[in-house]
CSV table of C-alpha atoms and ligand atoms in Angstrom, one decimal:
chain,number,residue,atom,x,y,z
A,1389,UNK,CA,173.3,28.9,69.5
A,1390,UNK,CA,171.8,26.7,66.9
A,1391,UNK,CA,171.3,28.1,63.3
A,1392,UNK,CA,168.6,27.2,60.8
A,1393,UNK,CA,169.5,24.9,58.0
A,1394,UNK,CA,171.3,26.6,55.3
A,1395,UNK,CA,169.0,27.5,52.4
A,1396,UNK,CA,171.6,27.0,49.7
A,1397,UNK,CA,173.8,23.9,48.9
A,1398,UNK,CA,176.9,26.1,48.7
A,1399,UNK,CA,176.2,27.7,52.0
A,1400,UNK,CA,177.0,24.7,54.1
A,1401,UNK,CA,180.6,26.2,55.3
A,1402,UNK,CA,181.8,29.6,55.8
A,1403,UNK,CA,180.6,32.7,54.0
A,1404,UNK,CA,177.5,33.0,51.7
A,1405,UNK,CA,179.0,33.2,48.1
A,1406,UNK,CA,178.2,36.7,46.9
A,1407,UNK,CA,176.9,35.3,43.4
A,1408,UNK,CA,174.1,33.3,45.5
A,1409,UNK,CA,172.2,36.7,45.9
A,1410,UNK,CA,171.5,37.0,42.2
A,1411,UNK,CA,170.7,33.4,42.3
A,1412,UNK,CA,168.1,33.8,45.1
A,1413,UNK,CA,166.6,36.6,43.0
A,1414,UNK,CA,166.3,34.4,40.0
A,1415,UNK,CA,164.7,31.7,42.1
A,1416,UNK,CA,162.1,34.2,43.5
A,1417,UNK,CA,163.4,33.8,47.0
A,1418,UNK,CA,163.4,36.8,49.3
A,1419,UNK,CA,166.8,38.2,50.7
A,1420,UNK,CA,166.9,39.2,54.2
A,1421,UNK,CA,169.2,42.1,55.3
A,1422,UNK,CA,169.2,43.6,58.8
A,1423,UNK,CA,171.6,46.4,60.4
A,1424,UNK,CA,173.9,45.5,63.2
A,1425,UNK,CA,176.6,47.4,64.8
A,1426,UNK,CA,178.2,44.9,67.3
A,1427,UNK,CA,179.4,41.5,67.6
A,1428,UNK,CA,176.5,40.2,69.8
A,1429,UNK,CA,174.0,41.6,67.4
A,1430,UNK,CA,175.7,40.1,64.4
A,1431,UNK,CA,176.0,36.8,66.1
A,1432,UNK,CA,172.2,36.7,66.6
A,1433,UNK,CA,171.4,37.8,63.1
A,1434,UNK,CA,173.8,35.2,61.8
A,1435,UNK,CA,171.9,32.5,64.0
A,1436,UNK,CA,168.5,33.8,62.6
A,1437,UNK,CA,169.8,32.9,59.1
A,1438,UNK,CA,169.9,36.4,57.4
A,1439,UNK,CA,171.9,36.8,54.3
A,1440,UNK,CA,173.1,40.2,54.8
A,1441,UNK,CA,174.2,42.4,57.7
A,1442,UNK,CA,174.4,46.1,57.0
A,1443,UNK,CA,176.6,48.3,59.3
A,1444,UNK,CA,174.6,51.2,58.5
A,1445,UNK,CA,175.5,54.6,59.1
A,1446,UNK,CA,172.2,54.8,60.8
A,1447,UNK,CA,174.5,53.9,63.7
A,1448,UNK,CA,175.1,57.8,64.1
A,1449,UNK,CA,171.5,58.0,65.1
A,1450,UNK,CA,170.4,54.7,66.8
A,1451,UNK,CA,173.9,54.0,68.5
A,1452,UNK,CA,175.7,57.3,68.9
A,1453,UNK,CA,172.7,59.6,69.5
A,1454,UNK,CA,172.9,62.1,66.6
A,1455,UNK,CA,169.9,63.3,64.9
A,1456,UNK,CA,171.1,62.5,61.5
A,1457,UNK,CA,173.5,60.0,59.6
A,1458,UNK,CA,175.7,62.8,58.5
A,1459,UNK,CA,178.2,62.9,61.6
A,1460,UNK,CA,179.2,59.3,61.3
A,1461,UNK,CA,182.9,59.1,60.9
A,1462,UNK,CA,185.1,56.7,59.1
A,1463,UNK,CA,186.8,55.8,62.5
A,1464,UNK,CA,183.5,55.2,64.1
A,1465,UNK,CA,182.2,53.1,61.2
A,1466,UNK,CA,185.3,51.2,61.0
A,1467,UNK,CA,185.1,50.1,64.8
A,1468,UNK,CA,181.5,49.2,64.3
A,1469,UNK,CA,182.2,47.1,61.3
A,1470,UNK,CA,185.2,45.3,63.0
A,1471,UNK,CA,182.7,44.5,66.0
A,1472,UNK,CA,180.2,43.2,63.5
A,1473,UNK,CA,182.3,41.1,61.3
A,1474,UNK,CA,183.6,39.3,64.5
A,1475,UNK,CA,180.1,38.3,65.3
A,1476,UNK,CA,178.9,37.4,61.6
A,1477,UNK,CA,180.4,34.2,60.4
A,1478,UNK,CA,178.0,33.2,57.5
A,1479,UNK,CA,176.2,36.5,56.4
A,1480,UNK,CA,177.9,39.0,54.1
A,1481,UNK,CA,178.8,42.0,55.9
A,1482,UNK,CA,178.2,45.2,54.2
A,1483,UNK,CA,179.8,48.6,55.6
A,1484,UNK,CA,178.2,51.6,54.9
A,1485,UNK,CA,180.4,54.4,53.6
A,1486,UNK,CA,179.7,57.5,55.8
A,1487,UNK,CA,179.1,60.9,54.4
A,1488,UNK,CA,182.5,62.6,53.5
A,1489,UNK,CA,184.2,59.3,52.9
A,1490,UNK,CA,183.4,59.0,49.0
A,1491,UNK,CA,182.0,62.2,47.7
A,1492,UNK,CA,185.2,63.9,47.3
A,1493,UNK,CA,187.0,61.8,44.6
A,1494,UNK,CA,187.3,58.2,43.3
A,1495,UNK,CA,190.8,58.0,45.0
A,1496,UNK,CA,189.3,58.8,48.4
A,1497,UNK,CA,186.4,56.6,47.9
A,1498,UNK,CA,188.6,53.6,47.0
A,1499,UNK,CA,191.1,54.3,49.8
A,1500,UNK,CA,188.2,54.2,52.4
A,1501,UNK,CA,186.6,51.2,50.8
A,1502,UNK,CA,189.9,49.4,51.2
A,1503,UNK,CA,190.1,50.4,54.8
A,1504,UNK,CA,186.7,48.8,55.4
A,1505,UNK,CA,187.9,45.5,53.7
A,1506,UNK,CA,191.5,45.3,55.2
A,1507,UNK,CA,190.8,47.0,58.6
A,1508,UNK,CA,187.2,46.2,59.2
A,1509,UNK,CA,187.1,42.7,57.4
A,1510,UNK,CA,183.9,43.9,55.6
A,1511,UNK,CA,182.8,41.8,52.6
A,1512,UNK,CA,181.3,44.8,50.8
A,1513,UNK,CA,180.5,48.4,51.0
A,1514,UNK,CA,177.4,50.6,50.3
A,1515,UNK,CA,177.4,54.0,48.7
A,1516,UNK,CA,174.4,56.3,48.5
A,1517,UNK,CA,173.2,58.1,45.3
A,1518,UNK,CA,173.8,58.0,41.6
A,1519,UNK,CA,175.5,61.0,39.6
A,1520,UNK,CA,179.0,61.2,40.8
A,1521,UNK,CA,178.5,58.1,43.0
A,1522,UNK,CA,178.7,56.1,39.5
A,1523,UNK,CA,182.4,56.7,39.0
A,1524,UNK,CA,183.1,55.9,42.7
A,1525,UNK,CA,181.4,52.5,42.2
A,1526,UNK,CA,183.4,51.9,39.2
A,1527,UNK,CA,186.7,52.8,41.0
A,1528,UNK,CA,185.8,50.5,44.0
A,1529,UNK,CA,184.4,47.7,41.8
A,1530,UNK,CA,187.5,47.7,39.6
A,1531,UNK,CA,189.5,47.2,42.6
A,1532,UNK,CA,187.8,44.0,43.5
A,1533,UNK,CA,185.4,45.2,46.3
A,1534,UNK,CA,181.8,44.5,45.9
A,1535,UNK,CA,179.6,47.7,46.1
A,1536,UNK,CA,175.8,47.8,46.9
A,1537,UNK,CA,174.1,51.0,45.7
A,1538,UNK,CA,171.4,52.9,47.6
A,1539,UNK,CA,168.8,55.4,46.0
A,1540,UNK,CA,165.6,57.0,46.7
A,1541,UNK,CA,165.7,58.6,50.2
A,1542,UNK,CA,169.3,58.8,50.8
A,1543,UNK,CA,169.7,60.1,54.3
A,1544,UNK,CA,173.2,61.5,53.7
A,1545,UNK,CA,171.5,64.1,51.4
A,1546,UNK,CA,168.2,64.4,53.2
A,1547,UNK,CA,168.6,68.3,53.5
A,1548,UNK,CA,169.0,68.7,49.7
A,1549,UNK,CA,166.1,66.2,49.2
A,1550,UNK,CA,163.9,68.5,51.4
A,1551,UNK,CA,164.0,66.2,54.4
A,1552,UNK,CA,163.2,62.5,55.2
A,1553,UNK,CA,160.4,62.0,52.8
A,1554,UNK,CA,159.5,59.6,50.1
A,1555,UNK,CA,161.1,60.1,46.7
A,1556,UNK,CA,160.0,59.2,43.0
A,1557,UNK,CA,156.5,60.2,43.6
A,1558,UNK,CA,156.1,61.9,40.3
A,1559,UNK,CA,156.5,60.2,36.9
A,1560,UNK,CA,159.4,62.4,36.2
A,1561,UNK,CA,161.2,61.3,39.3
A,1562,UNK,CA,160.3,57.8,38.9
A,1563,UNK,CA,161.6,57.7,35.5
A,1564,UNK,CA,164.9,59.0,37.0
A,1565,UNK,CA,165.0,56.5,39.7
A,1566,UNK,CA,164.7,53.7,37.1
A,1567,UNK,CA,167.4,55.3,35.0
A,1568,UNK,CA,169.6,55.7,38.1
A,1569,UNK,CA,169.2,52.0,39.1
A,1570,UNK,CA,170.3,50.8,35.6
A,1571,UNK,CA,173.3,53.0,35.8
A,1572,UNK,CA,174.4,51.6,39.0
A,1573,UNK,CA,173.9,48.1,37.8
A,1574,UNK,CA,176.0,48.9,34.7
A,1575,UNK,CA,178.5,50.5,37.0
A,1576,UNK,CA,179.0,47.2,38.8
A,1577,UNK,CA,176.9,47.2,41.9
A,1578,UNK,CA,176.0,43.7,43.0
A,1579,UNK,CA,172.7,44.8,44.7
A,1580,UNK,CA,170.6,48.1,45.2
A,1581,UNK,CA,168.8,49.4,48.4
A,1582,UNK,CA,165.5,51.2,47.5
A,1583,UNK,CA,164.6,53.5,50.4
A,1584,UNK,CA,161.0,55.2,50.7
A,1585,UNK,CA,160.0,54.9,47.1
A,1586,UNK,CA,156.4,53.9,45.8
A,1587,UNK,CA,155.8,50.2,45.7
A,1588,UNK,CA,155.0,50.3,42.0
A,1589,UNK,CA,158.5,52.3,41.1
A,1590,UNK,CA,160.3,49.8,43.3
A,1591,UNK,CA,158.7,46.9,41.5
A,1592,UNK,CA,159.5,48.3,38.1
A,1593,UNK,CA,163.1,48.8,39.0
A,1594,UNK,CA,163.2,45.2,40.5
A,1595,UNK,CA,161.8,43.9,37.3
A,1596,UNK,CA,164.3,45.9,35.2
A,1597,UNK,CA,167.4,44.8,37.0
A,1598,UNK,CA,169.1,41.5,37.1
A,1599,UNK,CA,170.7,42.4,40.4
A,1600,UNK,CA,168.6,42.2,43.7
A,1601,UNK,CA,166.8,45.2,45.0
A,1602,UNK,CA,166.6,45.4,48.6
A,1603,UNK,CA,163.8,47.5,49.9
A,1604,UNK,CA,163.2,49.6,52.9
A,1605,UNK,CA,159.7,51.6,52.7
A,1606,UNK,CA,159.8,50.3,48.9
A,1607,UNK,CA,156.9,47.7,49.0
A,1608,UNK,CA,157.0,43.8,48.9
A,1609,UNK,CA,158.1,43.5,45.3
A,1610,UNK,CA,161.7,44.1,46.0
A,1611,UNK,CA,163.9,41.2,46.0
A,1612,UNK,CA,164.6,41.6,49.7
A,1613,UNK,CA,164.1,43.9,52.6
A,1614,UNK,CA,166.1,45.5,55.3
A,1615,UNK,CA,165.2,47.0,58.6
A,1616,UNK,CA,167.3,48.8,61.2
A,1617,UNK,CA,168.2,46.8,64.1
A,1618,UNK,CA,166.9,49.2,66.9
A,1619,UNK,CA,163.7,49.9,64.7
A,1620,UNK,CA,162.8,46.2,64.3
A,1621,UNK,CA,163.4,45.4,68.0
A,1622,UNK,CA,161.8,48.6,69.7
A,1623,UNK,CA,165.1,50.2,70.9
A,1624,UNK,CA,164.9,53.5,69.1
A,1625,UNK,CA,163.0,56.2,70.9
A,1626,UNK,CA,163.0,58.7,68.1
A,1627,UNK,CA,160.7,59.2,65.1
A,1628,UNK,CA,159.7,55.9,63.4
A,1629,UNK,CA,159.0,56.2,59.6
A,1630,UNK,CA,155.7,54.4,58.3
A,1631,UNK,CA,157.9,51.7,56.9
A,1632,UNK,CA,159.1,50.4,60.0
A,1633,UNK,CA,157.5,47.2,61.6
A,1634,UNK,CA,158.5,46.5,65.2
A,1635,UNK,CA,158.8,42.9,65.8
A,1636,UNK,CA,159.6,43.0,69.4
A,1637,UNK,CA,159.5,45.6,72.3
A,1638,UNK,CA,163.0,44.8,73.7
A,1639,UNK,CA,163.3,48.4,75.0
A,1640,UNK,CA,160.6,48.0,77.4
A,1641,UNK,CA,162.0,44.4,78.5
A,1642,UNK,CA,165.4,46.2,79.1
A,1643,UNK,CA,164.1,48.9,81.3
A,1644,UNK,CA,162.0,46.3,83.3
A,1645,UNK,CA,165.2,44.4,83.8
A,1646,UNK,CA,167.2,47.6,84.8
A,1647,UNK,CA,164.5,48.5,87.2
A,1648,UNK,CA,164.4,45.1,88.8
A,1649,UNK,CA,168.3,45.2,89.3
A,1650,UNK,CA,168.2,48.7,90.7
A,1651,UNK,CA,165.4,47.7,93.2
A,1652,UNK,CA,167.3,44.6,94.3
A,1653,UNK,CA,170.7,46.5,94.7
A,1654,UNK,CA,168.9,49.2,96.8
A,1655,UNK,CA,167.0,46.6,99.0
A,1656,UNK,CA,170.2,44.4,99.4
A,1657,UNK,CA,168.7,41.3,97.6
A,1658,UNK,CA,171.4,41.4,95.1
A,1659,UNK,CA,174.0,40.0,95.0
A,1660,UNK,CA,172.9,36.6,96.7
A,1661,UNK,CA,175.4,34.0,97.9
A,1662,UNK,CA,175.4,32.3,94.5
A,1663,UNK,CA,176.8,35.4,93.0
A,1664,UNK,CA,179.8,35.9,95.4
A,1665,UNK,CA,183.2,34.1,95.9
A,1666,UNK,CA,184.3,32.4,99.2
A,1667,UNK,CA,187.8,31.7,100.5
A,1668,UNK,CA,189.1,28.8,102.6
A,1669,UNK,CA,188.3,29.1,106.2
A,1670,UNK,CA,192.0,29.1,107.3
A,1671,UNK,CA,192.8,31.8,104.7
A,1672,UNK,CA,190.1,33.9,106.3
A,1673,UNK,CA,191.3,33.4,109.7
A,1674,UNK,CA,194.8,34.3,108.8
A,1675,UNK,CA,193.6,37.3,107.1
A,1676,UNK,CA,191.7,38.5,110.1
A,1677,UNK,CA,194.5,37.5,112.4
A,1678,UNK,CA,196.9,39.8,110.7
A,1679,UNK,CA,194.8,42.9,110.8
B,876,KIV,O1,172.2,53.3,57.4
B,876,KIV,C1,171.3,52.3,57.1
B,876,KIV,O2,171.0,51.7,58.2
B,876,KIV,C2,170.8,52.3,56.0
B,876,KIV,C3,169.7,51.3,55.8
B,876,KIV,C4,168.5,52.0,56.3
B,876,KIV,C5,169.5,50.9,54.5
B,876,KIV,O3,171.3,52.7,55.0
């Protein structure tokens, strides 16, 4: 699989250096992040030249079939992270800390972040929220693990937020978003996901921070964008938020292939000679003679 030429001098071998992300922001070049949950997907994202792969807890919905991200467990996220990191050689892989893995204490948050790095080979972790999350961020960053923040619509607390809906749509909420973004930057985050917030508010956050903002439903003035793999490729059949753009309809193509396969099996057209193994004539004769 041939990859596009690296966009930066320092990215000719191995991993994208993390500080390069802030450089991209300074140069006004957009950062591309996509979710991936297994090795082949991560390999394709790598070949497409994305900077960041997020092993999102959206896996709970798009891979594991739950109706929210809340049930994702550390063990499930670790298994998916290991798979994705095997496929991604150049992009930085960010593991999403699932609900319950960081809310209880700084100690638990750090323990789980270390599991992602040691056992999952993740390059960084992502945590949702501000408030108590700030001290989690500080604890993880102090241990040397890069942290990505996530504010706006934070799916792990969707119930408390009143559902999966846009955030920061009043002047007061917008001011709080900007203040939270600043606090997360001060706590040590290297980047910040802004989900489902008005474009004008995301633009203000992006202007205010030195670290890159990665938007999803946050307008084009963010420093980068992220989409969920299954949404982008037409593989998710559940509700699609307005910020999703489908770049392919892979689901229809997979179904077409499966129907063709089923039809050929049932009609006896598959497998053909080219898909089967032969054995030497004399072995075959000996086999039948011994029956
Ligand atoms: O879990 C996820 O995929 C995410 C992205 C939508 C940012 O958090």
